[in-house]
mmCIF file of C-alpha atoms in Angstrom:
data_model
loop_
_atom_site.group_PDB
_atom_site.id
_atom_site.type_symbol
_atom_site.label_atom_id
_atom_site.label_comp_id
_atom_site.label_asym_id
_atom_site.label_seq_id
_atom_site.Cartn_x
_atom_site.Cartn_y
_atom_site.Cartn_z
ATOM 1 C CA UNK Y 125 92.170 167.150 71.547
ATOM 2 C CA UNK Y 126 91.519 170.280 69.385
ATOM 3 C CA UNK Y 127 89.258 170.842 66.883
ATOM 4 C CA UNK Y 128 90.004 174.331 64.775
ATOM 5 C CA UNK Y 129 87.948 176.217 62.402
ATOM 6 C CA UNK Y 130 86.798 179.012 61.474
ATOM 7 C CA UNK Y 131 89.226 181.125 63.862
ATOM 8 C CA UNK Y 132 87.273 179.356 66.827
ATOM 9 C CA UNK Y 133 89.501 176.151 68.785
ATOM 10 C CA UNK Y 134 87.504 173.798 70.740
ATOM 11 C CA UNK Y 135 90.218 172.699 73.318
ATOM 12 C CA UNK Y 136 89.214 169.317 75.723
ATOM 13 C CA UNK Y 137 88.927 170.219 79.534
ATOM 14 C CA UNK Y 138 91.749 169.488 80.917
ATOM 15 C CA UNK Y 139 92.212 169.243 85.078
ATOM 16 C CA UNK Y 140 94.465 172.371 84.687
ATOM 17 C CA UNK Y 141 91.271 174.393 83.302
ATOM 18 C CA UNK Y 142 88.874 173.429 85.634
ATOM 19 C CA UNK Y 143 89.769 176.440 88.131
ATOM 20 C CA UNK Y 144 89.201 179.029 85.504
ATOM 21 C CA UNK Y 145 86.089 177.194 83.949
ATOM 22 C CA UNK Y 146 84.026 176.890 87.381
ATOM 23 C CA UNK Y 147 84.778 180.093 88.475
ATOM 24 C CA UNK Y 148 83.449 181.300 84.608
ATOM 25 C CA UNK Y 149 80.257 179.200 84.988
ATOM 26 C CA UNK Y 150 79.517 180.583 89.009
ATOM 27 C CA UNK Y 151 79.872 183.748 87.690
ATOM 28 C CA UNK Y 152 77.490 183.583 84.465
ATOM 29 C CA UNK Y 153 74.713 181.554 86.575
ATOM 30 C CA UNK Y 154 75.147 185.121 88.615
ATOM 31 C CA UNK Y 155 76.718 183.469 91.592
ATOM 32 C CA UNK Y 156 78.968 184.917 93.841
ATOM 33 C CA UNK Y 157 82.603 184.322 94.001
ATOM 34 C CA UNK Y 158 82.901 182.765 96.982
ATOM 35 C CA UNK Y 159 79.554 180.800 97.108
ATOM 36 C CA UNK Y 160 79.614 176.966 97.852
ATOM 37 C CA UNK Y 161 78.511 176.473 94.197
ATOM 38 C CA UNK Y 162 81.931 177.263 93.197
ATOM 39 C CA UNK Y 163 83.403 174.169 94.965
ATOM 40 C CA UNK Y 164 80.254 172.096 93.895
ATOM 41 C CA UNK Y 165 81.025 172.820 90.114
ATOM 42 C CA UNK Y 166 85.134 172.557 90.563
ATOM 43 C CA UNK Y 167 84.612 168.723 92.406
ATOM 44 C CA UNK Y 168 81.544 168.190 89.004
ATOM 45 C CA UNK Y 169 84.137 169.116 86.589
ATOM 46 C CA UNK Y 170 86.882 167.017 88.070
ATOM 47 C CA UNK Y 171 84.875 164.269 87.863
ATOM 48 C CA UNK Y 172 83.568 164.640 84.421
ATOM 49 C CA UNK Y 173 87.580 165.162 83.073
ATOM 50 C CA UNK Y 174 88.121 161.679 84.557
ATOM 51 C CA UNK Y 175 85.017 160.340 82.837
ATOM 52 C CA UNK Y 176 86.201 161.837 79.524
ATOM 53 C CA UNK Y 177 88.316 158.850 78.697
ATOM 54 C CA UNK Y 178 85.448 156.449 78.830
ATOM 55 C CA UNK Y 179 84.070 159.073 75.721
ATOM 56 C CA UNK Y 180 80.489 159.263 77.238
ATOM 57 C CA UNK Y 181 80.507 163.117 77.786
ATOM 58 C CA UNK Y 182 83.347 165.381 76.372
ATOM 59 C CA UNK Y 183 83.712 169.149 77.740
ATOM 60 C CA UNK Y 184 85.444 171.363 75.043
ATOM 61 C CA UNK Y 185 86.240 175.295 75.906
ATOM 62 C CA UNK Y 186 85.747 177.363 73.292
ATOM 63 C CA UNK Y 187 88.240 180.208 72.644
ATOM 64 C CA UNK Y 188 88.389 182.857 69.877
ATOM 65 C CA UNK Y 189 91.933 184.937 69.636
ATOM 66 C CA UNK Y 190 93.399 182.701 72.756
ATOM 67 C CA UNK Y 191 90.336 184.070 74.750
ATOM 68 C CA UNK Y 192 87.972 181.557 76.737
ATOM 69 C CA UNK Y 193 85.012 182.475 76.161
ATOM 70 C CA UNK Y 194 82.793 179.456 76.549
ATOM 71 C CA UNK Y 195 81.943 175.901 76.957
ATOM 72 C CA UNK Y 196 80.311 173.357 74.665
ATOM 73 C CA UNK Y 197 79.830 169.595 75.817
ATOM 74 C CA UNK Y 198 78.865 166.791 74.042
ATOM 75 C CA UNK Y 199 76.757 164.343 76.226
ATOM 76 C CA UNK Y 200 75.688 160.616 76.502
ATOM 77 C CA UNK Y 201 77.780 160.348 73.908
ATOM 78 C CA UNK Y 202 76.011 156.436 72.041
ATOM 79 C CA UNK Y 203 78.856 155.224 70.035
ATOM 80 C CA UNK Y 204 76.526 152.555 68.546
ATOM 81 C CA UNK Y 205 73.655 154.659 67.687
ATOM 82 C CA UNK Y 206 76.277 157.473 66.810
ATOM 83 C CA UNK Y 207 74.002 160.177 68.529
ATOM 84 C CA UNK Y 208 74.796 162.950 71.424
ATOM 85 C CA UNK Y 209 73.492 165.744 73.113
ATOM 86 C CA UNK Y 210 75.187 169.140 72.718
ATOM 87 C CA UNK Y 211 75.043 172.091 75.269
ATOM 88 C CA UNK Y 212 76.280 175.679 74.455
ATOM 89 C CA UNK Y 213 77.242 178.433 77.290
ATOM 90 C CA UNK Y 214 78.999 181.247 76.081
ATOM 91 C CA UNK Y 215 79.985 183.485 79.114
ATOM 92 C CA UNK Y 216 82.200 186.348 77.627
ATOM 93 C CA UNK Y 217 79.645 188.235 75.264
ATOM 94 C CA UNK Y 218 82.085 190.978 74.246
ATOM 95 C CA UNK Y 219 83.159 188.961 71.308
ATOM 96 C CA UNK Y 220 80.685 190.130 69.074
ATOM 97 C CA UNK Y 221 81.943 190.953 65.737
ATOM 98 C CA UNK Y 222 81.749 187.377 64.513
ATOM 99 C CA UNK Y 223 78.824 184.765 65.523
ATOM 100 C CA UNK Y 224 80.608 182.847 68.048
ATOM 101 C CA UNK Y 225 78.209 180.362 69.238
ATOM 102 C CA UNK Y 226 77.103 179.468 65.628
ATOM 103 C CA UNK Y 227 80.826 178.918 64.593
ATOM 104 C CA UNK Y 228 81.304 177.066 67.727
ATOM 105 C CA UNK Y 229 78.273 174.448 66.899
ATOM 106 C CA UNK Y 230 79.777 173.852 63.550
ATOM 107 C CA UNK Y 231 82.848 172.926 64.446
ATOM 108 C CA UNK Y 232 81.399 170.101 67.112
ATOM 109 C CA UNK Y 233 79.037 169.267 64.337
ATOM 110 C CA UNK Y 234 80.784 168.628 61.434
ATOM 111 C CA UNK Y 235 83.697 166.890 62.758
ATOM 112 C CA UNK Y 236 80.804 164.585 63.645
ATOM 113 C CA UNK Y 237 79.199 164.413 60.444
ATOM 114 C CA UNK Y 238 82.045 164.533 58.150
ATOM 115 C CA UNK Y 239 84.354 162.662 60.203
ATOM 116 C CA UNK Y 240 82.941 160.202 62.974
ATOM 117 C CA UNK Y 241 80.061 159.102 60.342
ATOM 118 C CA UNK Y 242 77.254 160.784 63.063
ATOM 119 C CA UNK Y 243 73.705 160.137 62.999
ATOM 120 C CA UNK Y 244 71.535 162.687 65.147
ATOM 121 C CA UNK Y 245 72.150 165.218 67.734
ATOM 122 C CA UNK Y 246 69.862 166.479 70.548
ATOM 123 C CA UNK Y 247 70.044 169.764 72.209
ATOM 124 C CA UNK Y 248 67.685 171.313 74.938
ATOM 125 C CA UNK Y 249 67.255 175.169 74.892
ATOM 126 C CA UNK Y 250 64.315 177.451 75.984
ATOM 127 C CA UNK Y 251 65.780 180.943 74.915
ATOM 128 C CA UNK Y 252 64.403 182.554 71.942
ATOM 129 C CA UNK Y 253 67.385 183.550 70.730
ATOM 130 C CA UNK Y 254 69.187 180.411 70.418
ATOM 131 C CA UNK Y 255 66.561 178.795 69.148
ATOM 132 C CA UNK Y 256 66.697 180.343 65.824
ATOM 133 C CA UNK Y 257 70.194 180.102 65.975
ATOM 134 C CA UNK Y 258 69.169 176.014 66.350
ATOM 135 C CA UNK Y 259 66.880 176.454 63.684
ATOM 136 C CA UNK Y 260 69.665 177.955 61.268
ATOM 137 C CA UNK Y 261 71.431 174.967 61.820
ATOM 138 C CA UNK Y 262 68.858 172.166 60.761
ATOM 139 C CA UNK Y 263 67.730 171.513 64.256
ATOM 140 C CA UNK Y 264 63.964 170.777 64.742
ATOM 141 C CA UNK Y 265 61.230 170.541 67.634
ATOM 142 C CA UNK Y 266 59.235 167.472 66.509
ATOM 143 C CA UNK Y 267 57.787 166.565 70.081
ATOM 144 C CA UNK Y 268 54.785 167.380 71.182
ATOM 145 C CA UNK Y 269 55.314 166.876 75.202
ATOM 146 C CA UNK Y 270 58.981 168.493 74.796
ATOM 147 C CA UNK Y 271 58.747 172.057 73.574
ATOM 148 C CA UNK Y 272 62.624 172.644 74.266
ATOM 149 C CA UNK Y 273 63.938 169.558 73.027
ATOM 150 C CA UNK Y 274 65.778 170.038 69.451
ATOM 151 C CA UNK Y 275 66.859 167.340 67.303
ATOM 152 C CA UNK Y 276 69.265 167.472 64.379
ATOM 153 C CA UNK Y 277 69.968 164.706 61.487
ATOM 154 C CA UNK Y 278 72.723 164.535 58.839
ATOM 155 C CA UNK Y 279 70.643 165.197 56.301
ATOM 156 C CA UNK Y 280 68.514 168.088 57.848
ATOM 157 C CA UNK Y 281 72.205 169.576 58.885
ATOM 158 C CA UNK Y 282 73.357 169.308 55.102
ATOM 159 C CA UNK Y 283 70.342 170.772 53.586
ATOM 160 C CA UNK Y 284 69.344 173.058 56.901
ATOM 161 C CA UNK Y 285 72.443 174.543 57.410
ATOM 162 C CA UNK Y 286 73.932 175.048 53.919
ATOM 163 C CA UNK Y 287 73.016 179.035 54.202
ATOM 164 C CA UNK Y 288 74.686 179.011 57.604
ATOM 165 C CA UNK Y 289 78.057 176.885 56.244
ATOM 166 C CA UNK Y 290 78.330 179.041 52.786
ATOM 167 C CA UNK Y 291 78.201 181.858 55.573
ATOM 168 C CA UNK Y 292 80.788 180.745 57.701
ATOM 169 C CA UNK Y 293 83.344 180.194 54.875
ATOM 170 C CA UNK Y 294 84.049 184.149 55.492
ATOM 171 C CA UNK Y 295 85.868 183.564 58.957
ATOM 172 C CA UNK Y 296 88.494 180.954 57.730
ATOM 173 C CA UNK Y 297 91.704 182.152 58.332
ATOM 174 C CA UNK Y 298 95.033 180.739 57.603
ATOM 175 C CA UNK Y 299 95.987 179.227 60.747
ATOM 176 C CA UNK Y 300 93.380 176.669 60.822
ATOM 177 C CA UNK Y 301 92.687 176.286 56.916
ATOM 178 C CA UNK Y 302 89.868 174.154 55.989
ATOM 179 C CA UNK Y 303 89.575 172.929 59.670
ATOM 180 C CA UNK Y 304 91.519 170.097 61.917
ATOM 181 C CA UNK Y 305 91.083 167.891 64.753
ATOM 182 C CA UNK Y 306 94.239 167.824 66.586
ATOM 183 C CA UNK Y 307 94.796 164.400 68.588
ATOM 184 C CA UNK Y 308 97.286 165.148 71.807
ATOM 185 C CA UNK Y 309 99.638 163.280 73.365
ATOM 186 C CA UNK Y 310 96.876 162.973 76.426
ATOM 187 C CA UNK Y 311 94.538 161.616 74.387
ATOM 188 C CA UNK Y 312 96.591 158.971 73.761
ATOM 189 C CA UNK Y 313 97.640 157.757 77.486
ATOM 190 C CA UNK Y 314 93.700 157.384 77.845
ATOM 191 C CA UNK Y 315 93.035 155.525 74.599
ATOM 192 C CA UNK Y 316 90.652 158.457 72.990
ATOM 193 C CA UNK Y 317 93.483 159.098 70.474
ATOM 194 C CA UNK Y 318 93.410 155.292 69.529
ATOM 195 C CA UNK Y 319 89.595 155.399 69.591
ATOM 196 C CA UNK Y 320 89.151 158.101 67.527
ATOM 197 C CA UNK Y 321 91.564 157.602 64.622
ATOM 198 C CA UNK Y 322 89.853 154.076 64.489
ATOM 199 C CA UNK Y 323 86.609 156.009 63.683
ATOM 200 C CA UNK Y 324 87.968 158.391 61.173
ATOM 201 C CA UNK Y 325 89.024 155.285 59.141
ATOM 202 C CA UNK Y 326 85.706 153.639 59.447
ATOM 203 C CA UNK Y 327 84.201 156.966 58.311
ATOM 204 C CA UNK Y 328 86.168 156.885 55.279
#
């Protein structure tokens, strides 16, 4: 599964990427190369792109230009409640002339609001930094005993975020257009494909 915009594609982990992501997120935790974390995160990420089918977490890399430059998952995935947690690393920082990390959260969230009919998303995030990036996006601290928990709502995201999308209309390009979700083949042996066509017709 792909899901293009805004010259960003949010590709599915595949088990063919999980060499090159591991050794990505060793090295931006400041590990070295060779340190047992490495084989910690490679067995983690195996598991997780077995789990994927059962569309409780989902692990997309993000790329920009056919460059990996990050990761963004979507966890404990509720497909009753239609809510997830996000998470956002971005480990190649070079890629600064457009705002990568705020393209790469609207891409993940408006496929879910516009097309899976999602409710709420939660993300957790203590940097100051990406917080008003959060912020910019609708996303709100309402807890009082969770300082770093962030939640986000349809309508807070359409009224939030409207400076933020009217912004990111600059950085469509004409390969992607208005934006796509591509279903693959894959996601069809595992039943994802089937799953999620049967939500973008529910959706409307």
């Amino acid at each position: 599964m792909k899901i293009c915009k805004y010259g960003i594609t949010l590709s599915l982990l595949r088990q063919e990427d999980i060499e090159f992501v591991s050794t990505m997120l060793v090295d931006t935790d400041e590990q070295t190369a060779n340190s047992p974390k490495l084989e910690k995160v490679k067995l983690e990420l195996k598991q997780k792109t077995e789990e994927m089918a059962a569309l409780k977490n989902l692990y997309y890399i993000i790329e920009y230009k056919e460059d990996k430059i990050g990761l963004i998952s979507e966890k404990e995935l509720d497909w009753e409640t239609r809510s997830s947690e996000i998470e956002l690393i971005i480990w190649n920082e070079t890629q600064t002339e457009i705002p990568v990390s705020v393209l790469a959260m609207l891409c993940l969230l408006e496929t879910g609001f516009n097309y899976l009919g999602w409710n709420a998303y939660t993300t957790r995030c203590a940097d100051i930094k990406m917080i008003d990036m959060l912020k910019k996006l609708g996303f709100r601290n309402d807890s009082k005993t969770e300082q770093d928990r962030f939640e986000l709502n349809r309508h807070r995201f359409e009224t939030g975020a409207a400076a933020e999308l009217a912004q990111a209309k600059a950085y469509l390009d004409e390969k992607s257009g208005e934006g796509y979700l591509l279903l693959e083949s894959d996601d069809y042996k595992t039943g994802m494909g089937q799953h999620y066509e049967s939500h973008f017709l529910e959706s409307g």
